[in-house]
PDB file of C-alpha atoms in Angstrom:
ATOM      1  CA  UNK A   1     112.213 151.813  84.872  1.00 82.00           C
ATOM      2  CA  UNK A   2     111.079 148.002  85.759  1.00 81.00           C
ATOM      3  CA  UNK A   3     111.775 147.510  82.594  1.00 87.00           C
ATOM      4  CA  UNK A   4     115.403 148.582  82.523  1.00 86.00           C
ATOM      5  CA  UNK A   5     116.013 146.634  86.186  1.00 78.00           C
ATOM      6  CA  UNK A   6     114.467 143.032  84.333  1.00 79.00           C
ATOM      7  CA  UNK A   7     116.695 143.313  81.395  1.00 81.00           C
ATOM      8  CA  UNK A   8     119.659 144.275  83.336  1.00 76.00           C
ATOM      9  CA  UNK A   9     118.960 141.558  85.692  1.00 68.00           C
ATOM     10  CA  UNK A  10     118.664 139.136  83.028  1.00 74.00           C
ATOM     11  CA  UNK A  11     120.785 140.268  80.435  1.00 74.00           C
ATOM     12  CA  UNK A  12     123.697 141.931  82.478  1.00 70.00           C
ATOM     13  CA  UNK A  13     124.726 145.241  81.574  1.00 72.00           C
ATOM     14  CA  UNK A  14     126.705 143.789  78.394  1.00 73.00           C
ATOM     15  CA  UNK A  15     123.625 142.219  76.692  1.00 80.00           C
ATOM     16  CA  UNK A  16     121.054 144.658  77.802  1.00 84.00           C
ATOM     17  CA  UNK A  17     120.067 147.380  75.363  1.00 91.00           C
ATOM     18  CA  UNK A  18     118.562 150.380  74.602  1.00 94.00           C
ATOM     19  CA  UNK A  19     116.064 148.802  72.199  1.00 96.00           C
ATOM     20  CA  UNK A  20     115.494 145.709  74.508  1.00 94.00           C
ATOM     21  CA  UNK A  21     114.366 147.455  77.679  1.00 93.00           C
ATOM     22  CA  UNK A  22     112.074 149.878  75.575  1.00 95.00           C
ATOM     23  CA  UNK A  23     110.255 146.883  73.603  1.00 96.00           C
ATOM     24  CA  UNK A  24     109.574 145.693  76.707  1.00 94.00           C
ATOM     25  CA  UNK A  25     108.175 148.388  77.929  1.00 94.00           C
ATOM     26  CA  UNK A  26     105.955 148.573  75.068  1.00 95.00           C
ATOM     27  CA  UNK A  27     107.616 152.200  73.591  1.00 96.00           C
ATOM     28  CA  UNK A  28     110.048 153.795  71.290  1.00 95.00           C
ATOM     29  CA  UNK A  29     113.605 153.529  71.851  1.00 93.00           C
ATOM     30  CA  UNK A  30     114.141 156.933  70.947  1.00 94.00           C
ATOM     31  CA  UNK A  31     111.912 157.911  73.776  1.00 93.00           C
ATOM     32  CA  UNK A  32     113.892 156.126  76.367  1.00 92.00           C
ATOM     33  CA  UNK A  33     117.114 158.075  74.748  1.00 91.00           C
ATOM     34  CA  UNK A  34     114.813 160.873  75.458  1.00 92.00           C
ATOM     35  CA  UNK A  35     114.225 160.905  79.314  1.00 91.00           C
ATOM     36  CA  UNK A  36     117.459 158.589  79.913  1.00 89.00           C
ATOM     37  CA  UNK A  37     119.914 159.336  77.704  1.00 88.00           C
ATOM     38  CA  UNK A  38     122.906 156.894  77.357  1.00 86.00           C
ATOM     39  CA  UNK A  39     122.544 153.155  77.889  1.00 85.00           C
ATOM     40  CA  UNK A  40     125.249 154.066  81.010  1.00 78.00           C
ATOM     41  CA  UNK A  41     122.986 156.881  82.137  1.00 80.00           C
ATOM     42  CA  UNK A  42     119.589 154.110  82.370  1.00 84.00           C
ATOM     43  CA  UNK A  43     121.992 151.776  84.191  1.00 78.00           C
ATOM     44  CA  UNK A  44     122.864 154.509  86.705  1.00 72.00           C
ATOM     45  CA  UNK A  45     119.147 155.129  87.179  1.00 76.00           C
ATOM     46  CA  UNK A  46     117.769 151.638  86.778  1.00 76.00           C
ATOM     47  CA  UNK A  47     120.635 150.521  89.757  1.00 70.00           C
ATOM     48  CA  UNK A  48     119.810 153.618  92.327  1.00 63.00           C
ATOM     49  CA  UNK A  49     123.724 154.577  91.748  1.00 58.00           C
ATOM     50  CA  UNK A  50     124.416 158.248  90.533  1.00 53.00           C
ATOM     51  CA  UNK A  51     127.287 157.016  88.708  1.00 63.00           C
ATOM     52  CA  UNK A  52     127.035 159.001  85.980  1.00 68.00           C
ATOM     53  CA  UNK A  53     130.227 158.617  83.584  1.00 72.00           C
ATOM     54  CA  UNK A  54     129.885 161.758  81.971  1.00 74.00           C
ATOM     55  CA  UNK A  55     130.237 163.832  84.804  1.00 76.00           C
ATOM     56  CA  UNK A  56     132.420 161.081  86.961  1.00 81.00           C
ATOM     57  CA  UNK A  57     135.012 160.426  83.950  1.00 83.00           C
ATOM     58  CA  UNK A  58     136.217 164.454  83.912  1.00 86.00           C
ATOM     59  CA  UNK A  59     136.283 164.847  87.668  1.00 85.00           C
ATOM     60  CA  UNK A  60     138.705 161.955  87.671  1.00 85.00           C
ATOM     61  CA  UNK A  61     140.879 162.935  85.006  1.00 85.00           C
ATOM     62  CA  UNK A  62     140.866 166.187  86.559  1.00 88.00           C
ATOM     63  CA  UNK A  63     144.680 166.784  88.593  1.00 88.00           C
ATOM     64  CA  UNK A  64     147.820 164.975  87.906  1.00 93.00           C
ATOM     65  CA  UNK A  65     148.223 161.089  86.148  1.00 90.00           C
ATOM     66  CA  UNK A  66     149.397 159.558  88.713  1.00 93.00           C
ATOM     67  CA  UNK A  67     146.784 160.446  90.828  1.00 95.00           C
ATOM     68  CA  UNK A  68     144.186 158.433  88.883  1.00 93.00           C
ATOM     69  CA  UNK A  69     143.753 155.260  90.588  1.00 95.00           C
ATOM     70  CA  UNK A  70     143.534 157.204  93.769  1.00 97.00           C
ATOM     71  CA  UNK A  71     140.534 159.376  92.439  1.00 95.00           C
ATOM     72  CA  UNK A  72     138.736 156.580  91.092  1.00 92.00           C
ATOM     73  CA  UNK A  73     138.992 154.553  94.697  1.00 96.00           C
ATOM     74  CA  UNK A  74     137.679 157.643  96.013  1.00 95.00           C
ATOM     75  CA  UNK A  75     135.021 158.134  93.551  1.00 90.00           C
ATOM     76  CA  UNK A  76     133.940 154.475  94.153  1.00 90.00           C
ATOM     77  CA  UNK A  77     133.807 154.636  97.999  1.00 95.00           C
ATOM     78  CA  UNK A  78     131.853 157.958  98.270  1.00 93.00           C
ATOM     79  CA  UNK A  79     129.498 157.360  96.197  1.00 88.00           C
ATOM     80  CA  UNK A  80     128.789 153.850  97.894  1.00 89.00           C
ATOM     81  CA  UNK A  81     128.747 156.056 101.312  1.00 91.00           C
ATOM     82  CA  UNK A  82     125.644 157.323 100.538  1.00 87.00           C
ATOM     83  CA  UNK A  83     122.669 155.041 101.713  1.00 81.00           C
ATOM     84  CA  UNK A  84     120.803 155.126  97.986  1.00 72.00           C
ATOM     85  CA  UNK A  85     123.923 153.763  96.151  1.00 77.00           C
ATOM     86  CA  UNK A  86     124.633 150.929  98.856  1.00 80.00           C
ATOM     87  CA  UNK A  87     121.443 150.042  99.317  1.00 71.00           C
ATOM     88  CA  UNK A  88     121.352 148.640  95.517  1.00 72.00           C
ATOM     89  CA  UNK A  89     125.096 148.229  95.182  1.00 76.00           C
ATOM     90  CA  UNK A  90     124.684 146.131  98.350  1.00 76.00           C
ATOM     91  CA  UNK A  91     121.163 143.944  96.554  1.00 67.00           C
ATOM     92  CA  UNK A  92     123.440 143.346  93.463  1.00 72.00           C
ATOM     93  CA  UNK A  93     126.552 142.193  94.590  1.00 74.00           C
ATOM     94  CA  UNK A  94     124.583 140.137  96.984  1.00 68.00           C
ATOM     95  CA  UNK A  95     122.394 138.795  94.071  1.00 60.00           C
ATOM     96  CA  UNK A  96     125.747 137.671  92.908  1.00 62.00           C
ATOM     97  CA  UNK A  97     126.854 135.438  95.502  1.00 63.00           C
ATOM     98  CA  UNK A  98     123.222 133.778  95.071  1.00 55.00           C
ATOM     99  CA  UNK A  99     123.654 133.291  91.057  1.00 51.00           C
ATOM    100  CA  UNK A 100     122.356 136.419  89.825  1.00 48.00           C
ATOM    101  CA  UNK A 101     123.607 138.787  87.742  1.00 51.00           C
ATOM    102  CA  UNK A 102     124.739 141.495  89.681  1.00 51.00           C
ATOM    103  CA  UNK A 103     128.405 141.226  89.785  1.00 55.00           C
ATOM    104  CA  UNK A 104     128.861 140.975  86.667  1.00 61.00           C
ATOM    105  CA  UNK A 105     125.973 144.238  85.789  1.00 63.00           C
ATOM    106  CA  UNK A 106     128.175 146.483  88.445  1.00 64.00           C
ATOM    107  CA  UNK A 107     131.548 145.412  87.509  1.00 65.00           C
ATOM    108  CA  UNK A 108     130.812 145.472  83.895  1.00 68.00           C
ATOM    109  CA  UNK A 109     129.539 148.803  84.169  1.00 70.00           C
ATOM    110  CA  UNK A 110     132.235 150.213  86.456  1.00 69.00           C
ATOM    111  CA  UNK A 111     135.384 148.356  83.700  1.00 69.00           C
ATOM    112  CA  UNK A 112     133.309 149.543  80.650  1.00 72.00           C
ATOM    113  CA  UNK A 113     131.452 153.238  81.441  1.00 73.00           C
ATOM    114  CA  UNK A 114     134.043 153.973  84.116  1.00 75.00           C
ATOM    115  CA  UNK A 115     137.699 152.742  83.803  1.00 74.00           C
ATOM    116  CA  UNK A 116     137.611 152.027  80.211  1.00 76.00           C
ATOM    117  CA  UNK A 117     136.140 155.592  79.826  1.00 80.00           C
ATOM    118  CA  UNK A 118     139.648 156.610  81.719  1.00 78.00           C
ATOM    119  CA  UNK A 119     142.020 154.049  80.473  1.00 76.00           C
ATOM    120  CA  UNK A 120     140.849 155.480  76.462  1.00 79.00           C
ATOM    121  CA  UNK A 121     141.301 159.029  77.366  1.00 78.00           C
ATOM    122  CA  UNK A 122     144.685 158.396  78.672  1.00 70.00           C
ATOM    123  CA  UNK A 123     145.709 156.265  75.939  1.00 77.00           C
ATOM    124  CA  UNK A 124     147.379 152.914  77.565  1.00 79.00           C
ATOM    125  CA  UNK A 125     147.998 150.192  75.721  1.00 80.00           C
ATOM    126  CA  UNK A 126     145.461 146.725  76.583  1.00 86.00           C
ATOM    127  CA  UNK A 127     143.065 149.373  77.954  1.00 82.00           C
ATOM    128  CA  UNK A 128     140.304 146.814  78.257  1.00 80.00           C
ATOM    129  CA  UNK A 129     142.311 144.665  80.544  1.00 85.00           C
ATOM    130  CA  UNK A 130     143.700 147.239  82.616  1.00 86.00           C
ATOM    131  CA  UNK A 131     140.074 148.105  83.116  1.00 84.00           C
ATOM    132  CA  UNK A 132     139.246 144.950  84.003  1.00 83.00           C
ATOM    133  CA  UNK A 133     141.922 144.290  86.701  1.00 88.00           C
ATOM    134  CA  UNK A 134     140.585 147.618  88.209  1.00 88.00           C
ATOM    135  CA  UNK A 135     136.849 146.639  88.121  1.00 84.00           C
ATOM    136  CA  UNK A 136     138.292 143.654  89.997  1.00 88.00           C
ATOM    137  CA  UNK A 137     140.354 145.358  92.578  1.00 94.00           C
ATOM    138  CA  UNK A 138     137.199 147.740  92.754  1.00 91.00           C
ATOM    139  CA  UNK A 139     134.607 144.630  93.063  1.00 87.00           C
ATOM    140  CA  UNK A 140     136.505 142.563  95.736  1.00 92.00           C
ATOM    141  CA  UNK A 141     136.353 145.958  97.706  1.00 96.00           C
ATOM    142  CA  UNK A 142     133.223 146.713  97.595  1.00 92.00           C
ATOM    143  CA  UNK A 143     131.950 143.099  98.622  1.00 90.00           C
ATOM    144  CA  UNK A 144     134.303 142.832 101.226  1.00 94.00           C
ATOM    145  CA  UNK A 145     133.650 145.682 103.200  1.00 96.00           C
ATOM    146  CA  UNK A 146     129.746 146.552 101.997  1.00 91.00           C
ATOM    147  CA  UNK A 147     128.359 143.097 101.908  1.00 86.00           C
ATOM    148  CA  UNK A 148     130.976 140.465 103.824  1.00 91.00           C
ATOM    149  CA  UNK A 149     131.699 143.652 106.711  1.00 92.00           C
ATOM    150  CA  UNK A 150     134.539 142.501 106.811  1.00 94.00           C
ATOM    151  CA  UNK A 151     136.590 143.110 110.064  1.00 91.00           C
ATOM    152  CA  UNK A 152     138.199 146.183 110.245  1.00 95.00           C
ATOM    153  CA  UNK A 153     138.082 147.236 106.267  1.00 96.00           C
ATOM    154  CA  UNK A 154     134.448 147.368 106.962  1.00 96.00           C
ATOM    155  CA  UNK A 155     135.103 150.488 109.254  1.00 96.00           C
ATOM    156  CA  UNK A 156     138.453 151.844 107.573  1.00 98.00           C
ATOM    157  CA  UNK A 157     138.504 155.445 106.815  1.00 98.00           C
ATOM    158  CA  UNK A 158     138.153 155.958 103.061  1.00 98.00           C
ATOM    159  CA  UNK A 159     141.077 158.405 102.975  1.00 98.00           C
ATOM    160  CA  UNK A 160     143.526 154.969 104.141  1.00 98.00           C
ATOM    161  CA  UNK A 161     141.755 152.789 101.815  1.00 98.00           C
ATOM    162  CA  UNK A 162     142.628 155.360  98.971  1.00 98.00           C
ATOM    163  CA  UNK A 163     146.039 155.241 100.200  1.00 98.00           C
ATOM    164  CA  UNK A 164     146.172 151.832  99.760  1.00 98.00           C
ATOM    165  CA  UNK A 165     144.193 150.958  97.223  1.00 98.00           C
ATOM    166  CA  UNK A 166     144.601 153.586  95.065  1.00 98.00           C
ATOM    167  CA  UNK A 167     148.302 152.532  94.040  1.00 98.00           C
ATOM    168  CA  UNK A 168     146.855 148.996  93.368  1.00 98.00           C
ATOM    169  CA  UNK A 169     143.920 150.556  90.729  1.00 96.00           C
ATOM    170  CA  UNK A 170     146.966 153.376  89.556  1.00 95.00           C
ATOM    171  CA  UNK A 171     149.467 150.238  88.859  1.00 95.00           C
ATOM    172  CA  UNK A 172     146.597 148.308  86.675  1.00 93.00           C
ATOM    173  CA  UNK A 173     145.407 151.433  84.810  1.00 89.00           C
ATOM    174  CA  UNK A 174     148.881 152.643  83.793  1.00 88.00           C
ATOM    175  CA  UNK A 175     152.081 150.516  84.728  1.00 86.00           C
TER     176      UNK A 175
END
């Protein structure tokens, strides 16, 4: 698992791979596939976050269109409710203010293994942008009220923040 973490780290989620983070743990790649399946699955173990997209992407999708950008918001905010996904949601986004390359490994993972994941299954057009401009939405809200505290978004009530939010993320996904 140190090994996954350093190549993240260093290589963002992007240029991190499979075969990198097992040669430098000295083993197979196919024995990483083994006991972590995808490259998305390591990254969800590597960062603490039980962000699995194979079981997040479904439960999303799940319940009307329109309703999308909504679920994702919530999916987002819950999951960072629980202490073990802040906790190293929090370190990366704040290893990103200091020049790091956390930003970029959480919001590249949420556009690509999330919202892309979302945008493909419900067939827009300039899917990887629309992904993008939700990773953003999604990023600004997560450092703003987990690592700036933000005045009172820090303490808003994740069912208003879906209701406000969620049109924003349901506007760049779809319209």
């Amino acid at each position: 698992m140190a090994a996954a973490v350093e190549e993240f780290g260093e290589r963002g989620y992007e240029g991190a791979t499979i075969r990198s983070i097992a040669e430098r743990a000295g083993v197979d790649s196919a024995l990483v596939h083994h006991y972590f399946g995808t490259k998305a699955d390591l990254f969800a173990e590597a960062a603490g976050m039980p962000l699995r997209p194979d079981v997040a992407v479904p439960a999303i999708l799940a319940g009307p269109r329109d309703e999308v950008g909504a679920r994702v918001v919530r999916f987002v905010l819950e999951s960072f409710e629980r202490d073990e996904v802040r906790r190293r949601g929090v370190m990366l986004l704040r290893a990103a203010v200091g020049g790091k390359l956390g930003a970029p490994v959480l919001v590249g993972f949420l556009s690509r293994e999330l919202l892309s994941r979302i945008a493909a299954h419900l067939d827009v057009a300039d899917g990887e942008l629309r992904a993008s401009l939700a990773a953003s939405q999604i990023g600004g809200l997560l450092m703003t009220r987990y690592v700036l505290r933000l005045g009172v978004l820090a303490d808003a009530p994740i069912d208003e923040l879906v209701a406000r939010i969620g049109p924003t993320v349901q506007r760049y996904l779809f319209e």
